[in-house]
Amino acid sequence: MNGTANQSSGNLVLDRRFAWAQAAAHEGAHEAAAEILEQILAEAPRWAAAWFALGEAREKAGDHPGAILAFQHLAAADPSGLLGADLHLARLGAGAAPERAPDAYVRGLFDTYAARFDAHLTGDLAYRAPQLLTQALRAACERRRQIFHFPRVIDLGCGTGLMARSLSPHFDEMHGVDLSPLMIEEARHTHLYASLHVGELVAFLQERPAQSAELVIAADVLVYLGALEATFAEAARVLTSGGLFGFSVQQGDAQGWVLGQDMRYFHSRAYLARLGATAGFEVISLDAASSRKDAGHDVPGLVAILRRA
């Protein structure tokens, strides 16, 4: 659960019972946890964190309908989408997947562990999207006999600045955007960005002048977006002729995009190629590569470099 979610009901007794329910769930007693949570919710029916915990407990207890009902109540109690109710309902087959994860959900997710983000990704998850993208960009430039250097770069979903570190010193100025204010603060410590902005990436691109960058980069951020039409169109608009759009995604088998059980989106090779052509891109490379691990296994992915015509 997003750490920014309100885990207090405002009632000390109910908060204590909520802690008991969490302890029971931690011990694997999911039915017992669910019973405690239902008693709590009878007195605090608008407490989103409790509905989330009940949904998790019911699902882990094997009560699929009960989990769906709890997440439906969560959707009503949490209209911002901070706890991802619509994503959970889609994952459980109880609704269509939204075209993107809610901004509040993504912001809360990354605000929660901004301080330990780098160690978690590069250690536990063996995260290597920045390195893979840097290698792919270098290869694309060599193939086209271009200098591996970019005057102006836009880093979408910049996070703590791992992409800037990997690509340095091959750019003159880099502008980063991220939904998480705490991630932006971490990126600021790198001193590699000309500017940093808190915001949604498509809206940020829409505010940039046309032909204002030679490279747009998106390292593992598109996994929180399903439909990518607007992203591709705006990336093409802000790039100069011959500019590059580099990104990594999780690879799916469907014709378009699909929400995975990991609450991230998967995109097919055919979908990305089709969007690229529509937006005026030439595919330089679209290669299979895993950018991270999940439960010790490589997550199938794609690393793409597209060139603006």
PDB file of C-alpha atoms in Angstrom:
ATOM      1  CA  MET A   1       0.000   0.000   0.000  1.00  0.00           C
ATOM      2  CA  ASN A   2       1.231   3.504  -0.797  1.00  0.00           C
ATOM      3  CA  GLY A   3       2.862   4.890   2.304  1.00  0.00           C
ATOM      4  CA  THR A   4       1.207   8.256   1.724  1.00  0.00           C
ATOM      5  CA  ALA A   5      -2.245   6.710   2.287  1.00  0.00           C
ATOM      6  CA  ASN A   6      -4.020   7.752   5.471  1.00  0.00           C
ATOM      7  CA  GLN A   7      -3.491   4.826   7.831  1.00  0.00           C
ATOM      8  CA  SER A   8      -5.326   6.495  10.703  1.00  0.00           C
ATOM      9  CA  SER A   9      -9.073   6.490  11.163  1.00  0.00           C
ATOM     10  CA  GLY A  10      -8.882   9.337  13.651  1.00  0.00           C
ATOM     11  CA  ASN A  11     -10.059   6.903  16.338  1.00  0.00           C
ATOM     12  CA  LEU A  12      -7.331   5.465  18.557  1.00  0.00           C
ATOM     13  CA  VAL A  13      -9.281   2.274  19.296  1.00  0.00           C
ATOM     14  CA  LEU A  14      -9.945   1.564  15.613  1.00  0.00           C
ATOM     15  CA  ASP A  15      -6.327   2.342  14.756  1.00  0.00           C
ATOM     16  CA  ARG A  16      -5.190  -0.213  17.328  1.00  0.00           C
ATOM     17  CA  ARG A  17      -7.533  -2.842  15.870  1.00  0.00           C
ATOM     18  CA  PHE A  18      -6.233  -2.005  12.398  1.00  0.00           C
ATOM     19  CA  ALA A  19      -2.712  -2.744  13.654  1.00  0.00           C
ATOM     20  CA  TRP A  20      -3.974  -6.113  14.957  1.00  0.00           C
ATOM     21  CA  ALA A  21      -5.445  -6.876  11.545  1.00  0.00           C
ATOM     22  CA  GLN A  22      -2.147  -6.014   9.867  1.00  0.00           C
ATOM     23  CA  ALA A  23      -0.279  -8.257  12.294  1.00  0.00           C
ATOM     24  CA  ALA A  24      -2.685 -11.126  11.601  1.00  0.00           C
ATOM     25  CA  ALA A  25      -2.245 -10.694   7.853  1.00  0.00           C
ATOM     26  CA  HIS A  26       1.533 -10.627   8.286  1.00  0.00           C
ATOM     27  CA  GLU A  27       1.299 -13.990  10.064  1.00  0.00           C
ATOM     28  CA  GLY A  28      -0.791 -15.419   7.215  1.00  0.00           C
ATOM     29  CA  ALA A  29      -4.078 -15.379   9.141  1.00  0.00           C
ATOM     30  CA  HIS A  30      -5.951 -13.623   6.339  1.00  0.00           C
ATOM     31  CA  GLU A  31      -9.450 -14.733   7.362  1.00  0.00           C
ATOM     32  CA  ALA A  32      -8.891 -13.411  10.866  1.00  0.00           C
ATOM     33  CA  ALA A  33      -7.509 -10.164   9.468  1.00  0.00           C
ATOM     34  CA  ALA A  34     -10.550  -9.795   7.216  1.00  0.00           C
ATOM     35  CA  GLU A  35     -12.949 -10.306  10.120  1.00  0.00           C
ATOM     36  CA  ILE A  36     -11.232  -7.590  12.171  1.00  0.00           C
ATOM     37  CA  LEU A  37     -11.214  -5.223   9.192  1.00  0.00           C
ATOM     38  CA  GLU A  38     -14.915  -5.753   8.535  1.00  0.00           C
ATOM     39  CA  GLN A  39     -15.660  -4.862  12.155  1.00  0.00           C
ATOM     40  CA  ILE A  40     -13.551  -1.714  11.792  1.00  0.00           C
ATOM     41  CA  LEU A  41     -15.273  -0.711   8.550  1.00  0.00           C
ATOM     42  CA  ALA A  42     -18.691  -1.080  10.140  1.00  0.00           C
ATOM     43  CA  GLU A  43     -17.673   1.901  12.294  1.00  0.00           C
ATOM     44  CA  ALA A  44     -15.434   3.732   9.778  1.00  0.00           C
ATOM     45  CA  PRO A  45     -16.949   3.011   6.338  1.00  0.00           C
ATOM     46  CA  ARG A  46     -14.960   5.753   4.550  1.00  0.00           C
ATOM     47  CA  TRP A  47     -11.528   4.609   5.708  1.00  0.00           C
ATOM     48  CA  ALA A  48      -9.756   3.854   2.423  1.00  0.00           C
ATOM     49  CA  ALA A  49      -6.710   2.161   3.956  1.00  0.00           C
ATOM     50  CA  ALA A  50      -8.960  -0.364   5.710  1.00  0.00           C
ATOM     51  CA  TRP A  51     -10.850  -1.163   2.495  1.00  0.00           C
ATOM     52  CA  PHE A  52      -7.521  -1.711   0.760  1.00  0.00           C
ATOM     53  CA  ALA A  53      -6.323  -4.015   3.524  1.00  0.00           C
ATOM     54  CA  LEU A  54      -9.618  -5.925   3.400  1.00  0.00           C
ATOM     55  CA  GLY A  55      -9.304  -6.379  -0.359  1.00  0.00           C
ATOM     56  CA  GLU A  56      -5.810  -7.787   0.069  1.00  0.00           C
ATOM     57  CA  ALA A  57      -6.874 -10.055   2.932  1.00  0.00           C
ATOM     58  CA  ARG A  58      -9.889 -11.419   1.052  1.00  0.00           C
ATOM     59  CA  GLU A  59      -7.806 -12.065  -2.059  1.00  0.00           C
ATOM     60  CA  LYS A  60      -5.076 -13.872  -0.128  1.00  0.00           C
ATOM     61  CA  ALA A  61      -7.737 -15.922   1.671  1.00  0.00           C
ATOM     62  CA  GLY A  62      -9.022 -17.076  -1.722  1.00  0.00           C
ATOM     63  CA  ASP A  63     -12.237 -15.061  -1.523  1.00  0.00           C
ATOM     64  CA  HIS A  64     -12.249 -13.554  -5.019  1.00  0.00           C
ATOM     65  CA  PRO A  65     -15.767 -12.011  -4.833  1.00  0.00           C
ATOM     66  CA  GLY A  66     -14.999 -10.598  -1.397  1.00  0.00           C
ATOM     67  CA  ALA A  67     -11.806  -8.997  -2.679  1.00  0.00           C
ATOM     68  CA  ILE A  68     -13.656  -7.422  -5.603  1.00  0.00           C
ATOM     69  CA  LEU A  69     -16.337  -6.026  -3.294  1.00  0.00           C
ATOM     70  CA  ALA A  70     -13.710  -4.517  -0.994  1.00  0.00           C
ATOM     71  CA  PHE A  71     -11.864  -2.850  -3.878  1.00  0.00           C
ATOM     72  CA  GLN A  72     -15.170  -1.493  -5.197  1.00  0.00           C
ATOM     73  CA  HIS A  73     -15.748   0.146  -1.825  1.00  0.00           C
ATOM     74  CA  LEU A  74     -12.150   1.401  -1.962  1.00  0.00           C
ATOM     75  CA  ALA A  75     -12.848   3.077  -5.305  1.00  0.00           C
ATOM     76  CA  ALA A  76     -15.682   5.036  -3.690  1.00  0.00           C
ATOM     77  CA  ALA A  77     -13.642   5.930  -0.602  1.00  0.00           C
ATOM     78  CA  ASP A  78     -10.527   6.926  -2.570  1.00  0.00           C
ATOM     79  CA  PRO A  79     -11.645   8.952  -5.628  1.00  0.00           C
ATOM     80  CA  SER A  80      -8.093  10.201  -6.273  1.00  0.00           C
ATOM     81  CA  GLY A  81      -6.972   6.653  -7.026  1.00  0.00           C
ATOM     82  CA  LEU A  82      -4.080   6.872  -4.567  1.00  0.00           C
ATOM     83  CA  LEU A  83      -4.491   3.207  -3.606  1.00  0.00           C
ATOM     84  CA  GLY A  84      -5.090   2.003  -7.166  1.00  0.00           C
ATOM     85  CA  ALA A  85      -8.596   0.573  -6.767  1.00  0.00           C
ATOM     86  CA  ASP A  86      -9.325   0.582 -10.515  1.00  0.00           C
ATOM     87  CA  LEU A  87      -6.020  -1.162 -11.209  1.00  0.00           C
ATOM     88  CA  HIS A  88      -6.811  -3.871  -8.666  1.00  0.00           C
ATOM     89  CA  LEU A  89     -10.330  -4.350 -10.029  1.00  0.00           C
ATOM     90  CA  ALA A  90      -8.974  -4.692 -13.570  1.00  0.00           C
ATOM     91  CA  ARG A  91      -6.313  -7.131 -12.356  1.00  0.00           C
ATOM     92  CA  LEU A  92      -9.068  -9.224 -10.763  1.00  0.00           C
ATOM     93  CA  GLY A  93     -11.146  -9.169 -13.950  1.00  0.00           C
ATOM     94  CA  ALA A  94     -13.845  -6.929 -12.481  1.00  0.00           C
ATOM     95  CA  GLY A  95     -13.409  -3.966 -14.796  1.00  0.00           C
ATOM     96  CA  ALA A  96     -11.612  -2.629 -17.835  1.00  0.00           C
ATOM     97  CA  ALA A  97      -8.036  -1.531 -17.298  1.00  0.00           C
ATOM     98  CA  PRO A  98      -7.671   2.262 -17.230  1.00  0.00           C
ATOM     99  CA  GLU A  99      -5.541   3.758 -19.995  1.00  0.00           C
ATOM    100  CA  ARG A 100      -2.987   4.824 -17.400  1.00  0.00           C
ATOM    101  CA  ALA A 101      -2.290   4.442 -13.715  1.00  0.00           C
ATOM    102  CA  PRO A 102      -3.762   7.326 -11.683  1.00  0.00           C
ATOM    103  CA  ASP A 103      -1.293  10.150 -11.094  1.00  0.00           C
ATOM    104  CA  ALA A 104      -1.966   9.983  -7.352  1.00  0.00           C
ATOM    105  CA  TYR A 105      -1.126   6.266  -7.325  1.00  0.00           C
ATOM    106  CA  VAL A 106       2.203   6.736  -9.126  1.00  0.00           C
ATOM    107  CA  ARG A 107       3.108   9.800  -7.058  1.00  0.00           C
ATOM    108  CA  GLY A 108       2.337   8.018  -3.808  1.00  0.00           C
ATOM    109  CA  LEU A 109       4.204   4.896  -4.873  1.00  0.00           C
ATOM    110  CA  PHE A 110       7.438   6.747  -5.562  1.00  0.00           C
ATOM    111  CA  ASP A 111       7.154   9.279  -2.748  1.00  0.00           C
ATOM    112  CA  THR A 112       7.007   6.289  -0.415  1.00  0.00           C
ATOM    113  CA  TYR A 113      10.470   5.008  -1.179  1.00  0.00           C
ATOM    114  CA  ALA A 114      12.326   7.857  -2.887  1.00  0.00           C
ATOM    115  CA  ALA A 115      15.137   7.787  -0.324  1.00  0.00           C
ATOM    116  CA  ARG A 116      15.834   4.061  -0.846  1.00  0.00           C
ATOM    117  CA  PHE A 117      14.885   3.946  -4.530  1.00  0.00           C
ATOM    118  CA  ASP A 118      18.383   3.664  -6.016  1.00  0.00           C
ATOM    119  CA  ALA A 119      19.527   0.906  -3.661  1.00  0.00           C
ATOM    120  CA  HIS A 120      16.297  -1.070  -4.126  1.00  0.00           C
ATOM    121  CA  LEU A 121      16.301  -0.866  -7.920  1.00  0.00           C
ATOM    122  CA  THR A 122      19.977  -1.390  -8.634  1.00  0.00           C
ATOM    123  CA  GLY A 123      20.328  -3.967  -5.855  1.00  0.00           C
ATOM    124  CA  ASP A 124      17.184  -6.028  -5.260  1.00  0.00           C
ATOM    125  CA  LEU A 125      15.701  -5.603  -8.752  1.00  0.00           C
ATOM    126  CA  ALA A 126      18.977  -5.487 -10.723  1.00  0.00           C
ATOM    127  CA  TYR A 127      17.575  -2.456 -12.542  1.00  0.00           C
ATOM    128  CA  ARG A 128      19.547  -1.591 -15.667  1.00  0.00           C
ATOM    129  CA  ALA A 129      17.263   0.441 -17.949  1.00  0.00           C
ATOM    130  CA  PRO A 130      19.560   3.515 -17.982  1.00  0.00           C
ATOM    131  CA  GLN A 131      22.559   1.416 -18.985  1.00  0.00           C
ATOM    132  CA  LEU A 132      20.590  -0.438 -21.677  1.00  0.00           C
ATOM    133  CA  LEU A 133      19.261   2.808 -23.118  1.00  0.00           C
ATOM    134  CA  THR A 134      22.694   4.436 -23.071  1.00  0.00           C
ATOM    135  CA  GLN A 135      24.145   1.456 -24.945  1.00  0.00           C
ATOM    136  CA  ALA A 136      21.291   1.510 -27.464  1.00  0.00           C
ATOM    137  CA  LEU A 137      21.730   5.245 -28.047  1.00  0.00           C
ATOM    138  CA  ARG A 138      25.464   4.835 -28.550  1.00  0.00           C
ATOM    139  CA  ALA A 139      24.864   2.033 -31.068  1.00  0.00           C
ATOM    140  CA  ALA A 140      22.238   4.104 -32.912  1.00  0.00           C
ATOM    141  CA  CYS A 141      24.628   7.039 -33.234  1.00  0.00           C
ATOM    142  CA  GLU A 142      27.477   4.817 -34.407  1.00  0.00           C
ATOM    143  CA  ARG A 143      25.228   3.147 -36.968  1.00  0.00           C
ATOM    144  CA  ARG A 144      24.258   6.522 -38.402  1.00  0.00           C
ATOM    145  CA  ARG A 145      27.769   7.950 -37.995  1.00  0.00           C
ATOM    146  CA  GLN A 146      26.514  10.635 -35.659  1.00  0.00           C
ATOM    147  CA  ILE A 147      28.373  12.061 -32.691  1.00  0.00           C
ATOM    148  CA  PHE A 148      27.150  10.464 -29.473  1.00  0.00           C
ATOM    149  CA  HIS A 149      26.164  13.780 -27.939  1.00  0.00           C
ATOM    150  CA  PHE A 150      22.877  15.626 -27.454  1.00  0.00           C
ATOM    151  CA  PRO A 151      22.619  19.393 -26.903  1.00  0.00           C
ATOM    152  CA  ARG A 152      19.144  19.256 -25.277  1.00  0.00           C
ATOM    153  CA  VAL A 153      17.581  16.251 -23.552  1.00  0.00           C
ATOM    154  CA  ILE A 154      14.178  15.706 -21.920  1.00  0.00           C
ATOM    155  CA  ASP A 155      14.121  12.969 -19.260  1.00  0.00           C
ATOM    156  CA  LEU A 156      10.554  11.698 -18.758  1.00  0.00           C
ATOM    157  CA  GLY A 157       9.914  10.138 -15.356  1.00  0.00           C
ATOM    158  CA  CYS A 158      13.417  11.155 -14.328  1.00  0.00           C
ATOM    159  CA  GLY A 159      13.121   9.697 -10.837  1.00  0.00           C
ATOM    160  CA  THR A 160      16.293  10.171  -8.811  1.00  0.00           C
ATOM    161  CA  GLY A 161      18.417  10.938 -11.865  1.00  0.00           C
ATOM    162  CA  LEU A 162      19.778   7.504 -12.757  1.00  0.00           C
ATOM    163  CA  MET A 163      19.327   8.198 -16.481  1.00  0.00           C
ATOM    164  CA  ALA A 164      21.221  11.480 -16.234  1.00  0.00           C
ATOM    165  CA  ARG A 165      24.085   9.759 -14.446  1.00  0.00           C
ATOM    166  CA  SER A 166      24.282   7.042 -17.089  1.00  0.00           C
ATOM    167  CA  LEU A 167      24.154   9.445 -20.030  1.00  0.00           C
ATOM    168  CA  SER A 168      26.555  12.018 -18.579  1.00  0.00           C
ATOM    169  CA  PRO A 169      28.696  13.566 -20.115  1.00  0.00           C
ATOM    170  CA  HIS A 170      26.965  13.034 -23.476  1.00  0.00           C
ATOM    171  CA  PHE A 171      24.587  15.996 -23.235  1.00  0.00           C
ATOM    172  CA  ASP A 172      24.771  19.752 -22.745  1.00  0.00           C
ATOM    173  CA  GLU A 173      21.528  20.273 -20.846  1.00  0.00           C
ATOM    174  CA  MET A 174      18.889  17.916 -19.501  1.00  0.00           C
ATOM    175  CA  HIS A 175      15.386  18.767 -18.312  1.00  0.00           C
ATOM    176  CA  GLY A 176      13.629  16.267 -16.053  1.00  0.00           C
ATOM    177  CA  VAL A 177      10.014  15.713 -15.071  1.00  0.00           C
ATOM    178  CA  ASP A 178       8.492  13.336 -12.529  1.00  0.00           C
ATOM    179  CA  LEU A 179       5.185  13.027 -10.693  1.00  0.00           C
ATOM    180  CA  SER A 180       6.920  12.515  -7.352  1.00  0.00           C
ATOM    181  CA  PRO A 181       8.200  15.649  -5.571  1.00  0.00           C
ATOM    182  CA  LEU A 182      10.436  13.515  -3.364  1.00  0.00           C
ATOM    183  CA  MET A 183      12.035  11.834  -6.373  1.00  0.00           C
ATOM    184  CA  ILE A 184      12.653  15.263  -7.896  1.00  0.00           C
ATOM    185  CA  GLU A 185      14.445  16.307  -4.704  1.00  0.00           C
ATOM    186  CA  GLU A 186      16.704  13.267  -5.017  1.00  0.00           C
ATOM    187  CA  ALA A 187      17.406  14.116  -8.684  1.00  0.00           C
ATOM    188  CA  ARG A 188      18.306  17.668  -7.693  1.00  0.00           C
ATOM    189  CA  HIS A 189      21.228  16.316  -5.676  1.00  0.00           C
ATOM    190  CA  THR A 190      22.886  15.013  -8.860  1.00  0.00           C
ATOM    191  CA  HIS A 191      23.437  18.583 -10.139  1.00  0.00           C
ATOM    192  CA  LEU A 192      23.063  17.196 -13.679  1.00  0.00           C
ATOM    193  CA  TYR A 193      19.764  18.825 -14.653  1.00  0.00           C
ATOM    194  CA  ALA A 194      19.284  22.278 -16.142  1.00  0.00           C
ATOM    195  CA  SER A 195      15.728  22.176 -14.761  1.00  0.00           C
ATOM    196  CA  LEU A 196      13.487  19.797 -12.841  1.00  0.00           C
ATOM    197  CA  HIS A 197       9.691  19.792 -12.829  1.00  0.00           C
ATOM    198  CA  VAL A 198       6.988  18.031 -10.814  1.00  0.00           C
ATOM    199  CA  GLY A 199       4.231  16.981 -13.176  1.00  0.00           C
ATOM    200  CA  GLU A 200       2.667  14.493 -15.565  1.00  0.00           C
ATOM    201  CA  LEU A 201       4.853  13.741 -18.564  1.00  0.00           C
ATOM    202  CA  VAL A 202       2.393  14.360 -21.426  1.00  0.00           C
ATOM    203  CA  ALA A 203       1.294  17.675 -19.904  1.00  0.00           C
ATOM    204  CA  PHE A 204       4.955  18.615 -19.474  1.00  0.00           C
ATOM    205  CA  LEU A 205       5.727  17.837 -23.116  1.00  0.00           C
ATOM    206  CA  GLN A 206       2.723  19.870 -24.229  1.00  0.00           C
ATOM    207  CA  GLU A 207       4.225  22.901 -22.507  1.00  0.00           C
ATOM    208  CA  ARG A 208       7.574  22.551 -24.298  1.00  0.00           C
ATOM    209  CA  PRO A 209       8.236  24.417 -27.552  1.00  0.00           C
ATOM    210  CA  ALA A 210       8.255  22.456 -30.798  1.00  0.00           C
ATOM    211  CA  GLN A 211      11.670  21.170 -31.906  1.00  0.00           C
ATOM    212  CA  SER A 212      13.245  22.013 -28.557  1.00  0.00           C
ATOM    213  CA  ALA A 213      15.174  18.778 -27.918  1.00  0.00           C
ATOM    214  CA  GLU A 214      17.504  16.387 -29.697  1.00  0.00           C
ATOM    215  CA  LEU A 215      16.676  13.497 -27.366  1.00  0.00           C
ATOM    216  CA  VAL A 216      13.614  12.448 -25.371  1.00  0.00           C
ATOM    217  CA  ILE A 217      14.312   9.571 -23.003  1.00  0.00           C
ATOM    218  CA  ALA A 218      11.903   7.492 -20.882  1.00  0.00           C
ATOM    219  CA  ALA A 219      13.533   4.805 -18.744  1.00  0.00           C
ATOM    220  CA  ASP A 220      10.897   2.394 -17.412  1.00  0.00           C
ATOM    221  CA  VAL A 221       8.261   5.114 -16.982  1.00  0.00           C
ATOM    222  CA  LEU A 222       5.928   4.017 -19.779  1.00  0.00           C
ATOM    223  CA  VAL A 223       5.103   0.905 -17.732  1.00  0.00           C
ATOM    224  CA  TYR A 224       2.679   3.146 -15.811  1.00  0.00           C
ATOM    225  CA  LEU A 225       0.890   4.169 -19.014  1.00  0.00           C
ATOM    226  CA  GLY A 226      -1.227   1.874 -21.152  1.00  0.00           C
ATOM    227  CA  ALA A 227      -2.205   3.981 -24.151  1.00  0.00           C
ATOM    228  CA  LEU A 228       0.874   5.757 -25.526  1.00  0.00           C
ATOM    229  CA  GLU A 229      -0.570   7.680 -28.481  1.00  0.00           C
ATOM    230  CA  ALA A 230      -0.341  11.095 -26.801  1.00  0.00           C
ATOM    231  CA  THR A 231       3.154  10.399 -25.488  1.00  0.00           C
ATOM    232  CA  PHE A 232       4.475   9.480 -28.931  1.00  0.00           C
ATOM    233  CA  ALA A 233       2.781  12.446 -30.604  1.00  0.00           C
ATOM    234  CA  GLU A 234       4.178  14.954 -28.108  1.00  0.00           C
ATOM    235  CA  ALA A 235       7.650  13.405 -28.151  1.00  0.00           C
ATOM    236  CA  ALA A 236       7.674  13.773 -31.937  1.00  0.00           C
ATOM    237  CA  ARG A 237       6.533  17.383 -31.697  1.00  0.00           C
ATOM    238  CA  VAL A 238       9.270  18.507 -29.294  1.00  0.00           C
ATOM    239  CA  LEU A 239      12.072  16.710 -31.153  1.00  0.00           C
ATOM    240  CA  THR A 240      14.108  18.303 -33.890  1.00  0.00           C
ATOM    241  CA  SER A 241      14.333  16.548 -37.246  1.00  0.00           C
ATOM    242  CA  GLY A 242      16.655  13.601 -36.721  1.00  0.00           C
ATOM    243  CA  GLY A 243      16.096  13.702 -32.955  1.00  0.00           C
ATOM    244  CA  LEU A 244      15.862  10.442 -31.022  1.00  0.00           C
ATOM    245  CA  PHE A 245      13.183   9.007 -28.733  1.00  0.00           C
ATOM    246  CA  GLY A 246      14.541   6.277 -26.484  1.00  0.00           C
ATOM    247  CA  PHE A 247      12.457   4.256 -24.041  1.00  0.00           C
ATOM    248  CA  SER A 248      12.094   0.923 -22.271  1.00  0.00           C
ATOM    249  CA  VAL A 249       8.873  -1.016 -21.658  1.00  0.00           C
ATOM    250  CA  GLN A 250       7.694  -4.402 -20.449  1.00  0.00           C
ATOM    251  CA  GLN A 251       7.010  -6.608 -23.463  1.00  0.00           C
ATOM    252  CA  GLY A 252       3.538  -8.064 -23.890  1.00  0.00           C
ATOM    253  CA  ASP A 253       2.089 -10.578 -26.330  1.00  0.00           C
ATOM    254  CA  ALA A 254      -1.194  -8.747 -26.915  1.00  0.00           C
ATOM    255  CA  GLN A 255      -1.682  -6.612 -30.013  1.00  0.00           C
ATOM    256  CA  GLY A 256      -1.692  -3.374 -28.030  1.00  0.00           C
ATOM    257  CA  TRP A 257      -1.212  -2.899 -24.308  1.00  0.00           C
ATOM    258  CA  VAL A 258      -2.391  -4.807 -21.266  1.00  0.00           C
ATOM    259  CA  LEU A 259      -2.277  -4.309 -17.493  1.00  0.00           C
ATOM    260  CA  GLY A 260      -0.212  -6.997 -15.807  1.00  0.00           C
ATOM    261  CA  GLN A 261      -0.638  -8.651 -12.437  1.00  0.00           C
ATOM    262  CA  ASP A 262       2.276  -6.527 -11.241  1.00  0.00           C
ATOM    263  CA  MET A 263       0.102  -3.398 -11.715  1.00  0.00           C
ATOM    264  CA  ARG A 264       2.311  -2.256 -14.580  1.00  0.00           C
ATOM    265  CA  TYR A 265       1.511  -2.149 -18.266  1.00  0.00           C
ATOM    266  CA  PHE A 266       2.928  -4.378 -20.980  1.00  0.00           C
ATOM    267  CA  HIS A 267       3.226  -3.210 -24.607  1.00  0.00           C
ATOM    268  CA  SER A 268       3.635  -5.255 -27.766  1.00  0.00           C
ATOM    269  CA  ARG A 269       6.348  -4.734 -30.353  1.00  0.00           C
ATOM    270  CA  ALA A 270       3.722  -4.309 -33.099  1.00  0.00           C
ATOM    271  CA  TYR A 271       1.864  -1.633 -31.112  1.00  0.00           C
ATOM    272  CA  LEU A 272       5.024   0.405 -30.539  1.00  0.00           C
ATOM    273  CA  ALA A 273       6.086   0.158 -34.179  1.00  0.00           C
ATOM    274  CA  ARG A 274       2.623   1.227 -35.320  1.00  0.00           C
ATOM    275  CA  LEU A 275       2.546   4.225 -32.984  1.00  0.00           C
ATOM    276  CA  GLY A 276       6.023   5.212 -34.080  1.00  0.00           C
ATOM    277  CA  ALA A 277       5.069   5.215 -37.750  1.00  0.00           C
ATOM    278  CA  THR A 278       1.904   7.213 -37.056  1.00  0.00           C
ATOM    279  CA  ALA A 279       3.850   9.852 -35.105  1.00  0.00           C
ATOM    280  CA  GLY A 280       6.486  10.204 -37.818  1.00  0.00           C
ATOM    281  CA  PHE A 281       9.264   8.092 -36.334  1.00  0.00           C
ATOM    282  CA  GLU A 282      11.658   5.674 -37.992  1.00  0.00           C
ATOM    283  CA  VAL A 283      12.467   2.615 -35.870  1.00  0.00           C
ATOM    284  CA  ILE A 284      16.238   2.467 -35.412  1.00  0.00           C
ATOM    285  CA  SER A 285      16.128  -0.413 -32.933  1.00  0.00           C
ATOM    286  CA  LEU A 286      13.438  -2.271 -30.999  1.00  0.00           C
ATOM    287  CA  ASP A 287      15.258  -5.016 -29.157  1.00  0.00           C
ATOM    288  CA  ALA A 288      14.284  -7.531 -26.505  1.00  0.00           C
ATOM    289  CA  ALA A 289      16.032  -6.736 -23.230  1.00  0.00           C
ATOM    290  CA  SER A 290      15.099  -7.103 -19.580  1.00  0.00           C
ATOM    291  CA  SER A 291      15.582  -3.939 -17.547  1.00  0.00           C
ATOM    292  CA  ARG A 292      14.861  -5.485 -14.134  1.00  0.00           C
ATOM    293  CA  LYS A 293      14.044  -8.622 -12.193  1.00  0.00           C
ATOM    294  CA  ASP A 294      10.871  -9.612 -10.361  1.00  0.00           C
ATOM    295  CA  ALA A 295      11.055 -12.376  -7.749  1.00  0.00           C
ATOM    296  CA  GLY A 296      14.501 -13.211  -9.098  1.00  0.00           C
ATOM    297  CA  HIS A 297      13.376 -13.629 -12.704  1.00  0.00           C
ATOM    298  CA  ASP A 298      14.044 -11.336 -15.652  1.00  0.00           C
ATOM    299  CA  VAL A 299      10.979  -9.327 -16.699  1.00  0.00           C
ATOM    300  CA  PRO A 300      10.596  -9.495 -20.515  1.00  0.00           C
ATOM    301  CA  GLY A 301      11.130  -6.055 -21.973  1.00  0.00           C
ATOM    302  CA  LEU A 302      11.923  -3.972 -25.023  1.00  0.00           C
ATOM    303  CA  VAL A 303      14.437  -1.171 -25.465  1.00  0.00           C
ATOM    304  CA  ALA A 304      13.601   1.149 -28.342  1.00  0.00           C
ATOM    305  CA  ILE A 305      15.339   3.941 -30.198  1.00  0.00           C
ATOM    306  CA  LEU A 306      13.167   5.859 -32.661  1.00  0.00           C
ATOM    307  CA  ARG A 307      14.313   8.659 -34.961  1.00  0.00           C
ATOM    308  CA  ARG A 308      12.186  11.692 -35.806  1.00  0.00           C
ATOM    309  CA  ALA A 309      11.903  12.133 -39.572  1.00  0.00           C
TER     310      ALA A 309
END
